[in-house]
Tab-separated table of N, CA and C in Angstrom:
chain	number	residue	atom	x	y	z
D	40	MET	N	-22.167	-18.774	-27.993
D	40	MET	CA	-21.065	-17.957	-27.539
D	40	MET	C	-20.889	-16.730	-28.424
D	41	SER	N	-21.823	-16.423	-29.259
D	41	SER	CA	-21.696	-15.266	-30.137
D	41	SER	C	-22.306	-14.007	-29.526
D	42	ASP	N	-22.746	-14.084	-28.283
D	42	ASP	CA	-23.347	-12.938	-27.620
D	42	ASP	C	-22.252	-11.902	-27.315
D	43	PRO	N	-22.407	-10.651	-27.752
D	43	PRO	CA	-21.364	-9.649	-27.511
D	43	PRO	C	-21.173	-9.338	-26.028
D	44	ASN	N	-22.198	-9.540	-25.222
D	44	ASN	CA	-22.065	-9.263	-23.791
D	44	ASN	C	-21.073	-10.210	-23.131
D	45	VAL	N	-20.976	-11.432	-23.617
D	45	VAL	CA	-20.017	-12.387	-23.054
D	45	VAL	C	-18.601	-11.894	-23.299
D	46	TYR	N	-18.328	-11.436	-24.510
D	46	TYR	CA	-16.993	-10.939	-24.841
D	46	TYR	C	-16.674	-9.659	-24.075
D	47	LEU	N	-17.648	-8.792	-23.956
D	47	LEU	CA	-17.446	-7.550	-23.219
D	47	LEU	C	-17.179	-7.837	-21.738
D	48	THR	N	-17.948	-8.737	-21.151
D	48	THR	CA	-17.762	-9.096	-19.746
D	48	THR	C	-16.398	-9.737	-19.530
D	49	THR	N	-15.995	-10.616	-20.435
D	49	THR	CA	-14.686	-11.261	-20.327
D	49	THR	C	-13.561	-10.236	-20.435
D	50	ALA	N	-13.700	-9.308	-21.369
D	50	ALA	CA	-12.675	-8.280	-21.547
D	50	ALA	C	-12.574	-7.376	-20.326
D	51	VAL	N	-13.708	-6.990	-19.777
D	51	VAL	CA	-13.710	-6.124	-18.592
D	51	VAL	C	-13.106	-6.860	-17.393
D	52	ALA	N	-13.449	-8.130	-17.228
D	52	ALA	CA	-12.893	-8.910	-16.120
D	52	ALA	C	-11.379	-9.078	-16.280
D	53	ALA	N	-10.920	-9.327	-17.495
D	53	ALA	CA	-9.487	-9.462	-17.734
D	53	ALA	C	-8.768	-8.148	-17.472
D	54	LEU	N	-9.351	-7.045	-17.892
D	54	LEU	CA	-8.752	-5.737	-17.658
D	54	LEU	C	-8.700	-5.412	-16.165
D	55	ALA	N	-9.755	-5.741	-15.445
D	55	ALA	CA	-9.775	-5.507	-13.995
D	55	ALA	C	-8.720	-6.367	-13.298
D	56	GLY	N	-8.575	-7.608	-13.720
D	56	GLY	CA	-7.550	-8.469	-13.135
D	56	GLY	C	-6.154	-7.955	-13.411
D	57	LEU	N	-5.917	-7.500	-14.619
D	57	LEU	CA	-4.616	-6.936	-14.969
D	57	LEU	C	-4.336	-5.683	-14.152
D	58	ALA	N	-5.346	-4.850	-13.981
D	58	ALA	CA	-5.173	-3.626	-13.182
D	58	ALA	C	-4.823	-3.970	-11.736
D	59	MET	N	-5.443	-4.994	-11.181
D	59	MET	CA	-5.128	-5.406	-9.811
D	59	MET	C	-3.691	-5.907	-9.706
D	60	LEU	N	-3.248	-6.679	-10.688
D	60	LEU	CA	-1.875	-7.182	-10.678
D	60	LEU	C	-0.863	-6.045	-10.794
D	61	VAL	N	-1.141	-5.094	-11.667
D	61	VAL	CA	-0.236	-3.962	-11.830
D	61	VAL	C	-0.204	-3.127	-10.556
D	62	PHE	N	-1.351	-2.912	-9.938
D	62	PHE	CA	-1.409	-2.148	-8.696
D	62	PHE	C	-0.608	-2.840	-7.592
D	63	ALA	N	-0.752	-4.153	-7.467
D	63	ALA	CA	-0.007	-4.897	-6.449
D	63	ALA	C	1.489	-4.847	-6.729
D	64	ALA	N	1.881	-4.985	-7.980
D	64	ALA	CA	3.302	-4.929	-8.330
D	64	ALA	C	3.875	-3.544	-8.055
D	65	LEU	N	3.114	-2.501	-8.354
D	65	LEU	CA	3.579	-1.138	-8.108
D	65	LEU	C	3.737	-0.883	-6.610
D	66	ASN	N	2.808	-1.365	-5.812
D	66	ASN	CA	2.943	-1.213	-4.360
D	66	ASN	C	4.165	-1.962	-3.834
D	67	GLY	N	4.395	-3.154	-4.351
D	67	GLY	CA	5.584	-3.908	-3.948
D	67	GLY	C	6.861	-3.197	-4.350
D	68	TRP	N	6.882	-2.627	-5.533
D	68	TRP	CA	8.059	-1.908	-6.021
D	68	TRP	C	8.331	-0.680	-5.150
D	69	ARG	N	7.264	0.059	-4.830
D	69	ARG	CA	7.433	1.237	-3.966
D	69	ARG	C	7.940	0.835	-2.582
D	70	GLY	N	7.443	-0.268	-2.056
D	70	GLY	CA	7.918	-0.749	-0.766
D	70	GLY	C	9.380	-1.124	-0.820
D	71	TRP	N	9.796	-1.775	-1.912
D	71	TRP	CA	11.195	-2.153	-2.058
D	71	TRP	C	12.078	-0.912	-2.161
D	72	LEU	N	11.617	0.099	-2.914
D	72	LEU	CA	12.388	1.336	-3.021
D	72	LEU	C	12.499	2.036	-1.665
D	73	GLN	N	11.418	2.023	-0.910
D	73	GLN	CA	11.447	2.635	0.411
D	73	GLN	C	12.426	1.897	1.323
D	74	LEU	N	12.444	0.570	1.230
D	74	LEU	CA	13.400	-0.222	2.008
D	74	LEU	C	14.827	0.146	1.633
D	75	LYS	N	15.109	0.254	0.351
D	75	LYS	CA	16.457	0.617	-0.102
D	75	LYS	C	16.840	2.015	0.370
D	76	GLN	N	15.889	2.952	0.343
D	76	GLN	CA	16.179	4.302	0.820
D	76	GLN	C	16.495	4.290	2.310
D	77	GLN	N	15.762	3.490	3.081
D	77	GLN	CA	16.037	3.385	4.508
D	77	GLN	C	17.410	2.765	4.752
D	78	GLN	N	17.761	1.759	3.954
D	78	GLN	CA	19.075	1.144	4.094
D	78	GLN	C	20.176	2.144	3.769
D	79	LEU	N	19.980	2.930	2.709
D	79	LEU	CA	20.979	3.937	2.360
D	79	LEU	C	21.077	5.007	3.447
D	80	ARG	N	19.928	5.397	3.994
D	80	ARG	CA	19.928	6.384	5.069
D	80	ARG	C	20.653	5.841	6.299
D	81	LEU	N	20.400	4.570	6.630
D	81	LEU	CA	21.065	3.953	7.768
D	81	LEU	C	22.561	3.850	7.521
D	82	GLU	N	22.932	3.482	6.312
D	82	GLU	CA	24.353	3.400	5.965
D	82	GLU	C	24.995	4.778	6.067
D	83	GLY	N	24.272	5.797	5.642
D	83	GLY	CA	24.782	7.165	5.747
D	83	GLY	C	24.936	7.589	7.191
D	84	ASP	N	23.989	7.187	8.059
D	84	ASP	CA	24.096	7.513	9.482
D	84	ASP	C	25.298	6.813	10.105
D	85	LEU	N	25.556	5.584	9.703
D	85	LEU	CA	26.712	4.864	10.237
D	85	LEU	C	28.007	5.537	9.816
D	86	HIS	N	28.062	5.996	8.569
D	86	HIS	CA	29.260	6.683	8.102
D	86	HIS	C	29.374	8.057	8.738
D	87	HIS	N	28.238	8.656	9.065
D	87	HIS	CA	28.253	9.980	9.681
D	87	HIS	C	28.901	9.931	11.061
D	88	HIS	N	28.733	8.832	11.782
D	88	HIS	CA	29.286	8.693	13.118
D	88	HIS	C	30.724	8.196	13.096
D	89	SER	N	31.273	7.967	11.941
D	89	SER	CA	32.644	7.479	11.871
D	89	SER	C	33.616	8.611	12.162
D	90	VAL	N	34.880	8.276	12.249
D	90	VAL	CA	35.910	9.240	12.643
D	90	VAL	C	36.123	10.298	11.562
D	91	ALA	N	36.255	9.883	10.330
D	91	ALA	CA	36.519	10.818	9.242
D	91	ALA	C	35.207	11.170	8.533
D	92	PRO	N	34.681	12.374	8.765
D	92	PRO	CA	33.441	12.730	8.089
D	92	PRO	C	33.703	12.954	6.593
D	93	SER	N	32.977	12.243	5.774
D	93	SER	CA	33.125	12.402	4.335
D	93	SER	C	31.749	12.337	3.694
D	94	GLY	N	31.644	12.816	2.477
D	94	GLY	CA	30.378	12.811	1.756
D	94	GLY	C	30.042	11.405	1.293
D	95	PRO	N	28.870	11.238	0.728
D	95	PRO	CA	28.492	9.911	0.231
D	95	PRO	C	29.412	9.496	-0.920
D	96	SER	N	29.659	8.221	-1.003
D	96	SER	CA	30.535	7.725	-2.058
D	96	SER	C	29.870	7.905	-3.420
D	97	ALA	N	30.673	7.823	-4.445
D	97	ALA	CA	30.157	8.009	-5.801
D	97	ALA	C	29.141	6.928	-6.146
D	98	SER	N	29.402	5.705	-5.729
D	98	SER	CA	28.470	4.620	-6.046
D	98	SER	C	27.135	4.811	-5.331
D	99	ALA	N	27.174	5.330	-4.107
D	99	ALA	CA	25.927	5.575	-3.371
D	99	ALA	C	25.126	6.683	-4.046
D	100	ARG	N	25.825	7.725	-4.516
D	100	ARG	CA	25.122	8.814	-5.198
D	100	ARG	C	24.517	8.336	-6.517
D	101	ILE	N	25.238	7.477	-7.219
D	101	ILE	CA	24.716	6.933	-8.474
D	101	ILE	C	23.490	6.078	-8.202
D	102	GLU	N	23.557	5.246	-7.155
D	102	GLU	CA	22.421	4.388	-6.828
D	102	GLU	C	21.210	5.216	-6.409
D	103	ILE	N	21.434	6.269	-5.641
D	103	ILE	CA	20.332	7.140	-5.226
D	103	ILE	C	19.722	7.836	-6.438
D	104	ALA	N	20.567	8.307	-7.339
D	104	ALA	CA	20.052	8.951	-8.546
D	104	ALA	C	19.260	7.963	-9.389
D	105	ASP	N	19.743	6.723	-9.466
D	105	ASP	CA	19.032	5.692	-10.214
D	105	ASP	C	17.679	5.392	-9.569
D	106	LEU	N	17.648	5.302	-8.254
D	106	LEU	CA	16.388	5.047	-7.553
D	106	LEU	C	15.405	6.199	-7.756
D	107	LYS	N	15.906	7.421	-7.705
D	107	LYS	CA	15.031	8.576	-7.913
D	107	LYS	C	14.460	8.569	-9.325
D	108	GLU	N	15.289	8.207	-10.305
D	108	GLU	CA	14.818	8.137	-11.692
D	108	GLU	C	13.758	7.054	-11.843
D	109	ARG	N	13.966	5.910	-11.208
D	109	ARG	CA	12.972	4.831	-11.266
D	109	ARG	C	11.660	5.263	-10.623
D	110	ILE	N	11.763	5.954	-9.493
D	110	ILE	CA	10.560	6.440	-8.813
D	110	ILE	C	9.809	7.408	-9.716
D	111	ARG	N	10.550	8.314	-10.369
D	111	ARG	CA	9.923	9.286	-11.262
D	111	ARG	C	9.207	8.581	-12.406
D	112	LYS	N	9.843	7.567	-12.982
D	112	LYS	CA	9.222	6.835	-14.085
D	112	LYS	C	7.987	6.077	-13.615
D	113	LEU	N	8.075	5.438	-12.450
D	113	LEU	CA	6.928	4.690	-11.943
D	113	LEU	C	5.757	5.607	-11.615
D	114	GLU	N	6.054	6.770	-11.052
D	114	GLU	CA	4.984	7.711	-10.760
D	114	GLU	C	4.343	8.217	-12.049
D	115	ALA	N	5.159	8.404	-13.090
D	115	ALA	CA	4.611	8.830	-14.379
D	115	ALA	C	3.719	7.727	-14.958
D	116	ILE	N	4.156	6.484	-14.838
D	116	ILE	CA	3.349	5.373	-15.330
D	116	ILE	C	2.049	5.283	-14.537
D	117	ALA	N	2.148	5.443	-13.223
D	117	ALA	CA	0.952	5.334	-12.369
D	117	ALA	C	-0.042	6.451	-12.678
D	118	SER	N	0.465	7.629	-13.060
D	118	SER	CA	-0.458	8.730	-13.352
D	118	SER	C	-0.925	8.719	-14.795
D	119	GLY	N	-0.398	7.795	-15.601
D	119	GLY	CA	-0.864	7.645	-16.973
D	119	GLY	C	-0.132	8.489	-17.982
D	120	VAL	N	1.005	9.060	-17.587
D	120	VAL	CA	1.794	9.887	-18.495
D	120	VAL	C	2.641	8.970	-19.359
D	121	ASP	N	2.646	9.218	-20.665
D	121	ASP	CA	3.455	8.413	-21.581
D	121	ASP	C	4.836	9.035	-21.667
D	122	LEU	N	5.880	8.269	-21.340
D	122	LEU	CA	7.248	8.814	-21.347
D	122	LEU	C	7.806	8.880	-22.733
């Protein structure tokens, strides 16, 4: 077991497996964010059709800003930028 090729192959396989897991998790996270954005958009459409037209609530704006910040961070991580 002292052959360096065994260690190199194991390391490369582990790195490839980790990359696949991170890619799958990132896709799931993006899908969840997209779902939340659609829910917020739908909620906004429901409020838009109500009797008293008003802007988005403070909590909705905070949540949207938080989601946008998370998206920005995830995109930076995906592109390899160190924050």
